[in-house]
Coordinates of C-alpha atoms in Angstrom, one line a residue:
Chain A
X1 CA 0.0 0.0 0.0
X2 CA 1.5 3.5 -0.9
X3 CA 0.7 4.5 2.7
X4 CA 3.0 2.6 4.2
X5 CA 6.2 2.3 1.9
X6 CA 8.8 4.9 2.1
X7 CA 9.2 7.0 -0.4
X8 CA 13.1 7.1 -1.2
X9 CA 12.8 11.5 -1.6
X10 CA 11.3 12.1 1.5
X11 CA 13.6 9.3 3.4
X12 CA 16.5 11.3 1.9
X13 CA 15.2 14.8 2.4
X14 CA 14.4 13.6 6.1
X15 CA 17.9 12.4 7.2
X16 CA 19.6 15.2 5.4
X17 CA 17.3 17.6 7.6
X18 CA 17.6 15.9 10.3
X19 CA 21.3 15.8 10.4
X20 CA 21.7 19.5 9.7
X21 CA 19.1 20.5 12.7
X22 CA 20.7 18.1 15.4
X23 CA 24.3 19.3 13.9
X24 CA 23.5 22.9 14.5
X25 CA 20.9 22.6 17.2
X26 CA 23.4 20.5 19.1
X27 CA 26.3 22.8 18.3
X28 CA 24.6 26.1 18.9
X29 CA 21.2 25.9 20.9
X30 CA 20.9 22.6 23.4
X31 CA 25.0 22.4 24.3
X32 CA 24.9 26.2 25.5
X33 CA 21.5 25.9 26.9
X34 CA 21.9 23.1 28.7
X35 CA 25.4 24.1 30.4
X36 CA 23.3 27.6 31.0
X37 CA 20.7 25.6 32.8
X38 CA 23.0 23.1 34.4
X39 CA 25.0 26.9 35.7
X40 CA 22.4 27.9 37.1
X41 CA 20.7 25.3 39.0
X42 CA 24.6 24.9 40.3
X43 CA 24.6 28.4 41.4
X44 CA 20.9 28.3 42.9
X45 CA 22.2 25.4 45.0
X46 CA 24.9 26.6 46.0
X47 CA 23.4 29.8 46.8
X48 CA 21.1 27.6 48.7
X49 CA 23.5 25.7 50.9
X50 CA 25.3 29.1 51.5
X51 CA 22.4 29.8 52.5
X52 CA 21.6 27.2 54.9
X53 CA 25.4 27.4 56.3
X54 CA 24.7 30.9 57.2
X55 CA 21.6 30.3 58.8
X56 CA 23.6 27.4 60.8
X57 CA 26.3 30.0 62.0
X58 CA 23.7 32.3 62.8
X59 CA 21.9 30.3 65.0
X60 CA 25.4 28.4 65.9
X61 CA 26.0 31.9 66.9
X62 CA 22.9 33.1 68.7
X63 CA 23.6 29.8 70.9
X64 CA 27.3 30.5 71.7
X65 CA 25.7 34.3 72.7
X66 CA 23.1 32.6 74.6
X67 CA 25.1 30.7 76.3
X68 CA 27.7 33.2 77.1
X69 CA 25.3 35.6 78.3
X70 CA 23.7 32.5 80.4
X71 CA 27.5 31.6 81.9
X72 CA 28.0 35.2 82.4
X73 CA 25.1 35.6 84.2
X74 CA 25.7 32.6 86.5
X75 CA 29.3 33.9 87.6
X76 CA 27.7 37.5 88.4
X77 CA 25.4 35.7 90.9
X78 CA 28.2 33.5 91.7
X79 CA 30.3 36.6 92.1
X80 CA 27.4 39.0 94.2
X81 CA 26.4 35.7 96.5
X82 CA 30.4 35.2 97.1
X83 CA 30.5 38.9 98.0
X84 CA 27.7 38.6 100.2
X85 CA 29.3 36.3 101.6
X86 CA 32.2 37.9 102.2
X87 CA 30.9 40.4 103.5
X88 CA 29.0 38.8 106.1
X89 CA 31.9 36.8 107.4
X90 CA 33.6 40.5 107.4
X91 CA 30.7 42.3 109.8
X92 CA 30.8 38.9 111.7
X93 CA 34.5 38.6 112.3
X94 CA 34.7 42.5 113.0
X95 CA 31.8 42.3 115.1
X96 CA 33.6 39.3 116.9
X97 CA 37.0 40.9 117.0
X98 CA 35.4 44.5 118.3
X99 CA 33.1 41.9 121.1
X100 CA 37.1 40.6 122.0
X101 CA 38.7 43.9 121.6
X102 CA 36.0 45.6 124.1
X103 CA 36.1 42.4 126.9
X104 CA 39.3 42.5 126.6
X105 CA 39.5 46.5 127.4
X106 CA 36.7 45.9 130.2
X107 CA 39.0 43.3 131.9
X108 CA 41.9 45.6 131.2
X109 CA 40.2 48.6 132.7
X110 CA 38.2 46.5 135.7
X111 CA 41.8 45.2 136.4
X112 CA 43.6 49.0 136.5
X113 CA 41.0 50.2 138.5
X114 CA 41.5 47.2 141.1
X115 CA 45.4 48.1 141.3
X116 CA 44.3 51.4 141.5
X117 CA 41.7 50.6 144.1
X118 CA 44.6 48.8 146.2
X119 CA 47.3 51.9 145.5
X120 CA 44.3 54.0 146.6
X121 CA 43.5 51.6 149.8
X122 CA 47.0 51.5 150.5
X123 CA 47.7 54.7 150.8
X124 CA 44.6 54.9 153.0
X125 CA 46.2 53.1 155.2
X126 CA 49.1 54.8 155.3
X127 CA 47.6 58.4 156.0
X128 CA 45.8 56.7 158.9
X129 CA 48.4 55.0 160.5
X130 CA 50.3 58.0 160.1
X131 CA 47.7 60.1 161.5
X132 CA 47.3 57.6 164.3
X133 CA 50.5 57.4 164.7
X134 CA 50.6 61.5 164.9
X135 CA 47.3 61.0 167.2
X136 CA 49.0 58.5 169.3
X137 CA 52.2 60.7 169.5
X138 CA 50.1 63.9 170.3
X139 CA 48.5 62.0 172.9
X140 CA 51.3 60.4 174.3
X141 CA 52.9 63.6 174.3
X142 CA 50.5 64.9 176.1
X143 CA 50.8 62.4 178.8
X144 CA 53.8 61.7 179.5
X145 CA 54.2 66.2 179.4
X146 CA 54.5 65.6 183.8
X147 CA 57.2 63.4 185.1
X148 CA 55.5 61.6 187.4
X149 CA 53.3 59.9 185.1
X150 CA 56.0 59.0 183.2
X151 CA 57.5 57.5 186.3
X152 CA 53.8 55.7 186.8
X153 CA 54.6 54.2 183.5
X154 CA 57.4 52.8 184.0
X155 CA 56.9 51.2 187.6
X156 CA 54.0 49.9 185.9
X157 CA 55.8 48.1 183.4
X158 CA 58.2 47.1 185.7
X159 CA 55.7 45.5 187.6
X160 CA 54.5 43.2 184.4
X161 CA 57.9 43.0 183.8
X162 CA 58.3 41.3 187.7
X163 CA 55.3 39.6 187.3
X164 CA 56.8 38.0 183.8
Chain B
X1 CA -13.2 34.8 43.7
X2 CA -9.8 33.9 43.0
X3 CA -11.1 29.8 41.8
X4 CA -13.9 31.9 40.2
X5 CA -11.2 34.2 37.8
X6 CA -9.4 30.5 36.9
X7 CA -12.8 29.2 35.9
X8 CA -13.6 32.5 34.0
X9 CA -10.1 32.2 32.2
X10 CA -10.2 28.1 31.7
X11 CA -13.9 28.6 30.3
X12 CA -12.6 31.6 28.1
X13 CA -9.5 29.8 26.5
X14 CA -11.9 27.1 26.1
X15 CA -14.2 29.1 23.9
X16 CA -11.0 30.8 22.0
X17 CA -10.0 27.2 21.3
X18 CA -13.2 26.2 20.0
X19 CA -13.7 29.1 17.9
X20 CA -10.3 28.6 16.4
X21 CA -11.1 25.3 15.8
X22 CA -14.9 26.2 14.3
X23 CA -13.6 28.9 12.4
X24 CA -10.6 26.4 11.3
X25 CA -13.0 23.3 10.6
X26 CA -15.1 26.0 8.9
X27 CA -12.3 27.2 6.5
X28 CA -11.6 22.9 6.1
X29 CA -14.7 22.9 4.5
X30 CA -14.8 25.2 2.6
X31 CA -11.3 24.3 1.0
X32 CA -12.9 21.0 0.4
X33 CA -15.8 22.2 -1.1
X34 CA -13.8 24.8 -3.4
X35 CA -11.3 21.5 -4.7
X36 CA -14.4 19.6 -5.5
X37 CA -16.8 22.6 -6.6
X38 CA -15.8 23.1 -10.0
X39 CA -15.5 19.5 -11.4
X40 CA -17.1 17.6 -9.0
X41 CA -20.8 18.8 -9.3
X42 CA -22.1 15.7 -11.0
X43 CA -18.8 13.8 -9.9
X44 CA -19.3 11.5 -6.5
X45 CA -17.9 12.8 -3.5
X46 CA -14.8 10.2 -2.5
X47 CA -13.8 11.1 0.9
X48 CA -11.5 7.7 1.0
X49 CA -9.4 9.7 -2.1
X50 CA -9.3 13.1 -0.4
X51 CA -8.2 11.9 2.9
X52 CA -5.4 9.6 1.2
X53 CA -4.4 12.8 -0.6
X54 CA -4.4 14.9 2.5
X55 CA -2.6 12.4 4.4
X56 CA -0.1 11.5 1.7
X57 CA 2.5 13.5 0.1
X58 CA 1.8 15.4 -2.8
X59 CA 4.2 17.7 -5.6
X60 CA 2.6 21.2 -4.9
X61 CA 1.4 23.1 -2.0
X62 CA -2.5 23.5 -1.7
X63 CA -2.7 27.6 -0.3
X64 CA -6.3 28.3 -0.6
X65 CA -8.8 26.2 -2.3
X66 CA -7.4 25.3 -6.0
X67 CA -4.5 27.4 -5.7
X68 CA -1.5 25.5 -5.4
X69 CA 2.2 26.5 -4.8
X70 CA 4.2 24.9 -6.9
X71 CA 7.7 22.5 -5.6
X72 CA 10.7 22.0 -7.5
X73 CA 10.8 18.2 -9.0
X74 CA 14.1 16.7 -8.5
X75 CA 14.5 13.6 -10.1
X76 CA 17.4 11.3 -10.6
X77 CA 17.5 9.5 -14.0
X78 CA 20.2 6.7 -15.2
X79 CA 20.8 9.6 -17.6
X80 CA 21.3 12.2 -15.0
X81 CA 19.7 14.3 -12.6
X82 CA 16.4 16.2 -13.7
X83 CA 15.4 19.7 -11.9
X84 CA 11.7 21.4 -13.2
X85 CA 8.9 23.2 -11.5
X86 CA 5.5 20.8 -10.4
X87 CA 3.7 23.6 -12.4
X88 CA 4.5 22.0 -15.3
X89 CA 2.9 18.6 -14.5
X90 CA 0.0 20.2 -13.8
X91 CA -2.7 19.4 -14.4
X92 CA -1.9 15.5 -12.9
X93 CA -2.9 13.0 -15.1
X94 CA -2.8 15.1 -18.5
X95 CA 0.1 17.2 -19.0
X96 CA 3.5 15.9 -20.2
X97 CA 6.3 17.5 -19.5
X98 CA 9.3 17.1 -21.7
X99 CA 12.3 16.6 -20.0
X100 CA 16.0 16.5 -20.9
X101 CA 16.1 12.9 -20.5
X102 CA 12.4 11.3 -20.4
X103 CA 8.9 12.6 -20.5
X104 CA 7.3 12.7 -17.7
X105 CA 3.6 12.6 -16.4
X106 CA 2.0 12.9 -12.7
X107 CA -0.3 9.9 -11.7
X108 CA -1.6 9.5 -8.1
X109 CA 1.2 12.0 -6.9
X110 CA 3.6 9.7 -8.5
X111 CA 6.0 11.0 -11.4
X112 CA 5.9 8.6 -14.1
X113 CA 8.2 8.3 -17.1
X114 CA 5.8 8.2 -20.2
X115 CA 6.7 7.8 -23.7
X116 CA 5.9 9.5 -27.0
X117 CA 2.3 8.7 -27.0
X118 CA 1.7 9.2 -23.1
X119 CA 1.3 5.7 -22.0
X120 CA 3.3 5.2 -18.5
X121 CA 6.4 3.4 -19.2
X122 CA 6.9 1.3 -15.6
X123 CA 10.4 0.0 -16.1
X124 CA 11.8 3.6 -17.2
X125 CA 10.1 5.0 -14.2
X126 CA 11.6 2.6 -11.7
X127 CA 15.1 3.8 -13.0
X128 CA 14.1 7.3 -12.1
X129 CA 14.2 8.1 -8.1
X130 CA 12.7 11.0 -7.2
X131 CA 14.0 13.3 -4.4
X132 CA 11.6 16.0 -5.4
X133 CA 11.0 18.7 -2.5
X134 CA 7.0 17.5 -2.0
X135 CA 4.8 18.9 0.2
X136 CA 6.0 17.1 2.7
X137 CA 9.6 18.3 2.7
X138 CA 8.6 21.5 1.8
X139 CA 6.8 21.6 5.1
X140 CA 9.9 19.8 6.8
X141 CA 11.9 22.8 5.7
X142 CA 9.5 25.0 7.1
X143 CA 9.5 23.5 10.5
X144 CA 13.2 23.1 10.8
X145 CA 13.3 26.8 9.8
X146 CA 11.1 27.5 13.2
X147 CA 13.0 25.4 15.3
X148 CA 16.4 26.8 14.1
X149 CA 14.7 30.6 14.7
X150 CA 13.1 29.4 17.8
X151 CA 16.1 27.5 19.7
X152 CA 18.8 29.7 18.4
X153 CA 17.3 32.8 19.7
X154 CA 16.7 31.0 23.4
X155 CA 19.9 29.6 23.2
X156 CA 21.6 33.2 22.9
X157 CA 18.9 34.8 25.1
X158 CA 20.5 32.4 27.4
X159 CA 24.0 33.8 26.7
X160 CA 22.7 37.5 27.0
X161 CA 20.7 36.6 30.6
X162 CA 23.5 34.6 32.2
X163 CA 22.7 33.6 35.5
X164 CA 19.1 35.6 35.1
X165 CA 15.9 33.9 35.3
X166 CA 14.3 32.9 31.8
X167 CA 12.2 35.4 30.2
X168 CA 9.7 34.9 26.9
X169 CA 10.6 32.9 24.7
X170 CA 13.1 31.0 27.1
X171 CA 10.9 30.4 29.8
X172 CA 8.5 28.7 27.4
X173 CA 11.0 26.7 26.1
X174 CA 13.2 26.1 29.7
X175 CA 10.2 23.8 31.2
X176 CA 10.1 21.7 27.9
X177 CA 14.0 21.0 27.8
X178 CA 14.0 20.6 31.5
X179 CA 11.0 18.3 30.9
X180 CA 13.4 16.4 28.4
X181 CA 16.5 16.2 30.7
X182 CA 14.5 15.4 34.1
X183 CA 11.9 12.9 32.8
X184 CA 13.3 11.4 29.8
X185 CA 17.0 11.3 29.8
X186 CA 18.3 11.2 33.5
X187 CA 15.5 8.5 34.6
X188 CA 16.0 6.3 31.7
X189 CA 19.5 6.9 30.9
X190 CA 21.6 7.7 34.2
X191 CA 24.6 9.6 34.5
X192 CA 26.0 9.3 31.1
X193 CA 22.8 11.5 29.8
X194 CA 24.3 14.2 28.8
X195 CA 25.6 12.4 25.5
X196 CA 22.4 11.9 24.2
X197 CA 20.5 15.1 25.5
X198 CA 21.1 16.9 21.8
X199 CA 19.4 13.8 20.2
X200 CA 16.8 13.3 22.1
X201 CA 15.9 17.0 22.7
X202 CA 16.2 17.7 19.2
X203 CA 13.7 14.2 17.9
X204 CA 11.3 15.4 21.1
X205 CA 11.0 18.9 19.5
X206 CA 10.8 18.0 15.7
X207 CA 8.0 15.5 16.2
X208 CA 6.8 18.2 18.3
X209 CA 6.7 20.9 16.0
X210 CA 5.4 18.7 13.3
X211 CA 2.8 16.9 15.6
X212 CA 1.2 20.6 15.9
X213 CA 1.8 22.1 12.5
X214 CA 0.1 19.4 11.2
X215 CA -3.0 20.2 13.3
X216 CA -3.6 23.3 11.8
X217 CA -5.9 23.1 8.9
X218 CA -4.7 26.1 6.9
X219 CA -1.6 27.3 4.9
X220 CA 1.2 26.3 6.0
X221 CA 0.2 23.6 8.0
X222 CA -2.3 21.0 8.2
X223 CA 0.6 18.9 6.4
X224 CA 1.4 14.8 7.6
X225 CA 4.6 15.0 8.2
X226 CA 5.3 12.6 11.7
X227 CA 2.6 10.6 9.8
X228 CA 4.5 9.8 6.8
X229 CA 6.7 6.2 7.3
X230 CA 9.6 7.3 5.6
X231 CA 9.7 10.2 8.1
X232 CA 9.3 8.3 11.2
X233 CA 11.3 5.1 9.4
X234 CA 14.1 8.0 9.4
X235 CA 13.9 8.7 12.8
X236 CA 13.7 5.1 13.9
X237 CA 16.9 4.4 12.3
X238 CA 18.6 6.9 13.8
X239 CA 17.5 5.8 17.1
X240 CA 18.5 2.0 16.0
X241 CA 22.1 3.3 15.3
X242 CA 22.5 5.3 18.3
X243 CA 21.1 2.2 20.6
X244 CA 23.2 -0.6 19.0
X245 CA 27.0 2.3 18.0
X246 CA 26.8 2.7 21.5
X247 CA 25.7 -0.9 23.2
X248 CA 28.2 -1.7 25.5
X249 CA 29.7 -5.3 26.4
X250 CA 26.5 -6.3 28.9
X251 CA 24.0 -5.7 26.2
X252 CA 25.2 -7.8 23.3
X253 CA 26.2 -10.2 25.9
X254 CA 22.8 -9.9 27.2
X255 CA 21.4 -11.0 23.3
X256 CA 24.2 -13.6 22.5
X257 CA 24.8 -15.2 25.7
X258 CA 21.2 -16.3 27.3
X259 CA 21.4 -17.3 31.1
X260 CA 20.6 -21.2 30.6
X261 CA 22.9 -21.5 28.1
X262 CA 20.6 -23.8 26.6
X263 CA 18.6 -21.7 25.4
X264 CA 20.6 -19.9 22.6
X265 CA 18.6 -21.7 20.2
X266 CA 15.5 -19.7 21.2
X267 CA 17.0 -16.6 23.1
X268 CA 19.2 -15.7 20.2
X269 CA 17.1 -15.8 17.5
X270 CA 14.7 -13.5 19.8
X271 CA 16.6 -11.3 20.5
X272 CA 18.1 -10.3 17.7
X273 CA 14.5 -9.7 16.1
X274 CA 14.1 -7.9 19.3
X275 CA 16.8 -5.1 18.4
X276 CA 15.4 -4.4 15.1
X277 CA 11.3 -4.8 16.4
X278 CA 12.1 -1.8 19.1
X279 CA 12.7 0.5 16.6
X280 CA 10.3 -0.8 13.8
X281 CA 7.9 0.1 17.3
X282 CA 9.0 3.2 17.6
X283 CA 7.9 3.8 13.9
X284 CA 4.7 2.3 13.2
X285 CA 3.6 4.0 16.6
X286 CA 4.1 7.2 15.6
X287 CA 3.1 6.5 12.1
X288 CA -0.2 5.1 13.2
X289 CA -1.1 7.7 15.9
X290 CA -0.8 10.4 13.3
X291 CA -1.9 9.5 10.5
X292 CA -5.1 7.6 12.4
X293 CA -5.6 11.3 14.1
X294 CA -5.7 13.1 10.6
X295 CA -7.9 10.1 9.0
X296 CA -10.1 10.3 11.8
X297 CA -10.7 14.3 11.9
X298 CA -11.3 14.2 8.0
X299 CA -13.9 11.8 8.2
X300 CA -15.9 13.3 10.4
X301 CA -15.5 16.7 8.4
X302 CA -16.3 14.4 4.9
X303 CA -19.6 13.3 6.8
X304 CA -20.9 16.5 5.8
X305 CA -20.1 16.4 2.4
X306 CA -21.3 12.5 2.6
X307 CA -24.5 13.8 3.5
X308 CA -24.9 16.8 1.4
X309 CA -26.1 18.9 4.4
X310 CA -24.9 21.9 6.1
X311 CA -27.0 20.4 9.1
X312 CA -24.6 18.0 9.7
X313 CA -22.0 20.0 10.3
X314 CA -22.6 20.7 14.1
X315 CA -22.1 17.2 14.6
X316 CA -19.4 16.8 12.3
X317 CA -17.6 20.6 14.3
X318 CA -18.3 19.2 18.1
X319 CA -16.7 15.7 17.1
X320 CA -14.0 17.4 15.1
X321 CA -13.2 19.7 18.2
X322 CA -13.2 16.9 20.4
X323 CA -10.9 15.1 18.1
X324 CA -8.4 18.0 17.9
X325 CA -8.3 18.2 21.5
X326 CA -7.8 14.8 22.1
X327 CA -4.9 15.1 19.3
X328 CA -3.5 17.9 20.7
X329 CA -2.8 15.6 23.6
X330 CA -1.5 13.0 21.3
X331 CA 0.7 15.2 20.2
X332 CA 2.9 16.0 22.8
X333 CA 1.8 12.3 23.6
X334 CA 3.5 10.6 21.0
X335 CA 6.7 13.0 20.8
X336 CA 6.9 11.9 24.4
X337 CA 6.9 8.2 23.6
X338 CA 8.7 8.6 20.9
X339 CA 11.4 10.4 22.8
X340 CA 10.7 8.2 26.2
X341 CA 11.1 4.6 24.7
X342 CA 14.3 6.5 22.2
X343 CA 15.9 7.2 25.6
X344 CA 14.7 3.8 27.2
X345 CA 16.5 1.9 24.5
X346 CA 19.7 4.2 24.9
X347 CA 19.3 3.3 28.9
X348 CA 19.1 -0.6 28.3
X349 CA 22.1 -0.5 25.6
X350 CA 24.5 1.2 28.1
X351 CA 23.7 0.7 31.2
X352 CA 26.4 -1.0 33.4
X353 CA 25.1 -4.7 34.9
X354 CA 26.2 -5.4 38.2
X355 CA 24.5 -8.5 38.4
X356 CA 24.4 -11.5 35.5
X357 CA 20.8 -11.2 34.3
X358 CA 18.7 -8.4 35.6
X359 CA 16.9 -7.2 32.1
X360 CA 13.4 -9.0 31.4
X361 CA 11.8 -8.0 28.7

């Protein structure tokens, strides 16, 4: 049937066409095309995953500040609780050493004032055995002014001394 | 609102397509009824002759009713080669023209050698090959000159825009390619696709081109181009040469060396039918779908003209427009398969087997 048998024109015209359209399609149109295309979807990706890196250091980042701020954070309370701390055991031991200091002045002073108390006492003493003495004297004086009663005295003592 | 604007648009390119395709079907007609008006009054209507002729290949161009554009007629005689206008064979059947080496008639769209007293001489005329530039070639021309206009201009678009998103022209074309490369080659081929890509982008976008031009029913188109044999013969053969140039060790090991070695006397035979049947596939598919597309759309226009009543003819127009649709699909249909089973064959030929036997087929 002349439907279905080649004819030998057309078979001829058709390679020849053919050959001439993939020749310069494939020189000129699909070989720059397709390296265009296959450019670009390179640069899109790598656009992409630059992309995506950044994003990860971003957020690696936004961690690290996180957690620096977090540390930094901690060591201030660390720091202010140590310093309260500190200070505390500061008021105490000053309040402790100033409790000592002051006893120990107390004891000091309670101590003086006995020595003083004794120097005082002492010399007490002394003024009144002097003054007795300087009564006794006086009066003695006064007794023994007449003879006779000095006589008195001594038979008198004579007498214990007899006796003894 | 926004689903109701789609709907508006879908139903509105619906209605341009079917008014194209009325006002196309209409100017079928009319063609029609202008070739057969002026003889064929009293003469029957033979719609099995027009739709051979329309599907067939023919030595002149039909523009506009009876006016034709004439081809050059090459032929190639034992005596030498033979270069005149198809004017001059018209009108077929009647006019001689006297050549340099034989006389020559036109019978059935065939060039015939005739002698002195205009009876067809058959054995001169199967000395004489003719390479004429028909209709068919004509049209081939045509389409390759689009293509070549078309691809060159995206191609340096692509050079002017580097790195730029594709605009026009270019981002028509960029899904189709990408279509090519992502869902033809790289599936069926693998890594080694690039090779291939100008072939197979460049059959996908002939058959195509041709697939569509020959859908229009006016000047310059409405031609049978991817439905002519030798065409899709041509493109099979290609493909057959590409598959078994570049068949590595695994495939013809894969035809001449069947697992149960025992089996040579069946497998072999087999298979070696089997690497000329894939491509003889390839080309009777095409073939088929087209030309059964065109048959089928002319019929249903002839029914009018069977019938002798314009009242047919909104049958004949909402079967014809479902028809074009449906070949619009088959269309990019077939220049998919075509393209596919082109790059499937490539695939099988070269692909690297790991294991002993893993092809069934």
């Amino acid at each position: 049937m002349d439907l279905v048998t080649p004819h030998i024109g057309l078979v001829f015209w058709t390679t020849l066409c053919f050959a001439i359209l993939l020749f310069i399609l494939g020189k000129y149109a699909w070989k720059p095309i397709l390296a265009a295309v296959a450019e670009r979807e390179q640069s899109i990706e790598t656009a992409l995953l630059r992309a995506e890196a950044v994003r990860e250091e971003m957020a690696r980042l936004t961690n690290e500040n996180e957690a620096l701020l977090k540390s930094a954070r901690a060591e201030r309370d660390a720091i202010l609780s140590e310093a309260t701390k500190v200070k505390n055991q500061i008021i105490a031991d000053a309040k402790e050493a100033a409790q000592k200091e002051g006893s120990r002045q107390i004891e000091l002073a309670r101590i003086e004032i006995n020595n003083q108390k004794a120097i005082a006492m002492a010399d007490v003493k002394n003024q009144v055995a002097s003054l007795s003495l300087e009564i006794a004297e006086k009066v003695l004086r006064k007794q023994f002014e007449d003879q006779k009663k000095q006589d008195e005295l001594v038979k008198d003592l004579l007498r214990d001394v007899k006796l003894s | 609102m926004n689903k109701s604007s789609i709907l508006n648009l879908k139903l509105f390119n619906i209605s341009l397509i079917c008014a194209f395709f009325l006002i196309a079907g209409g100017f079928t007609n009319s063609a029609f009824g202008q070739e057969k008006a002026p003889e064929g009054s009293e003469k029957k209507f033979e719609p099995k002759e027009i739709i051979l002729e329309h599907i067939g290949d023919s030595h002149s161009w039909p523009v506009v009713g009876e006016v034709m554009l004439p081809l050059p007629v090459i032929l190639y005689t034992d005596k030498g080669l033979e270069v005149f206008s198809s004017a001059k064979l018209m009108p077929a059947d009647s006019a001689v023209y006297h050549g340099a080496h034989y006389n020559y008639k036109l019978e059935k769209e065939t060039v015939k050698v005739v002698d002195a007293s205009g009876v067809v001489d058959e054995a001169a005329t199967k000395k004489v090959m003719d390479f004429s530039i028909t209709r068919n070639v004509a049209s081939m021309f045509m389409a390759i000159t689009i293509l070549l206009i078309v691809f060159l201009s995206v191609s340096s678009a692509y050079k002017k825009r580097v790195g730029k998103a594709p605009k026009g022209l270019q981002s028509f074309m960029e899904p189709l390619i990408l279509f090519v490369r992502d869902d033809i080659a790289l599936p069926n081929i693998g890594v080694k696709y690039l090779r291939f890509m100008p072939l197979l982008l460049t059959i996908f976008f002939f058959i195509l081109l041709n697939n569509l031009l020959g859908m229009v029913p006016f000047f310059p188109g409405g031609y049978n181009l991817t439905g002519n044999i030798a065409v899709t013969a041509v493109l099979s053969v290609i493909i057959f040469f590409v598959v078994n140039l570049n068949g590595n060790k695994h495939y013809w090991k894969h035809i001449f060396v069947p697992n149960p070695w025992w089996l040579f006397f069946i497998m072999i035979p087999v298979e070696i039918v089997g690497i000329f049947t894939k491509p003889i596939a390839l080309m009777i598919r095409l073939f088929a779908n087209i030309t059964a597309g065109h048959i089928l759309i002319l019929s249903l226009i002839s029914l009018i003209f069977i019938f002798k009543t314009i009242w047919v003819s909104p049958v004949s127009i909402v079967f014809v427009v479902f028809m074009d649709a449906i070949e619009l699909l088959v269309a990019f249909l077939q220049a998919y398969i075509f393209t596919l089973l082109g790059a499937l064959f490539i695939g099988m030929a070269i692909e690297e087997h790991h294991t002993e036997h893993t092809e069934v087929l």
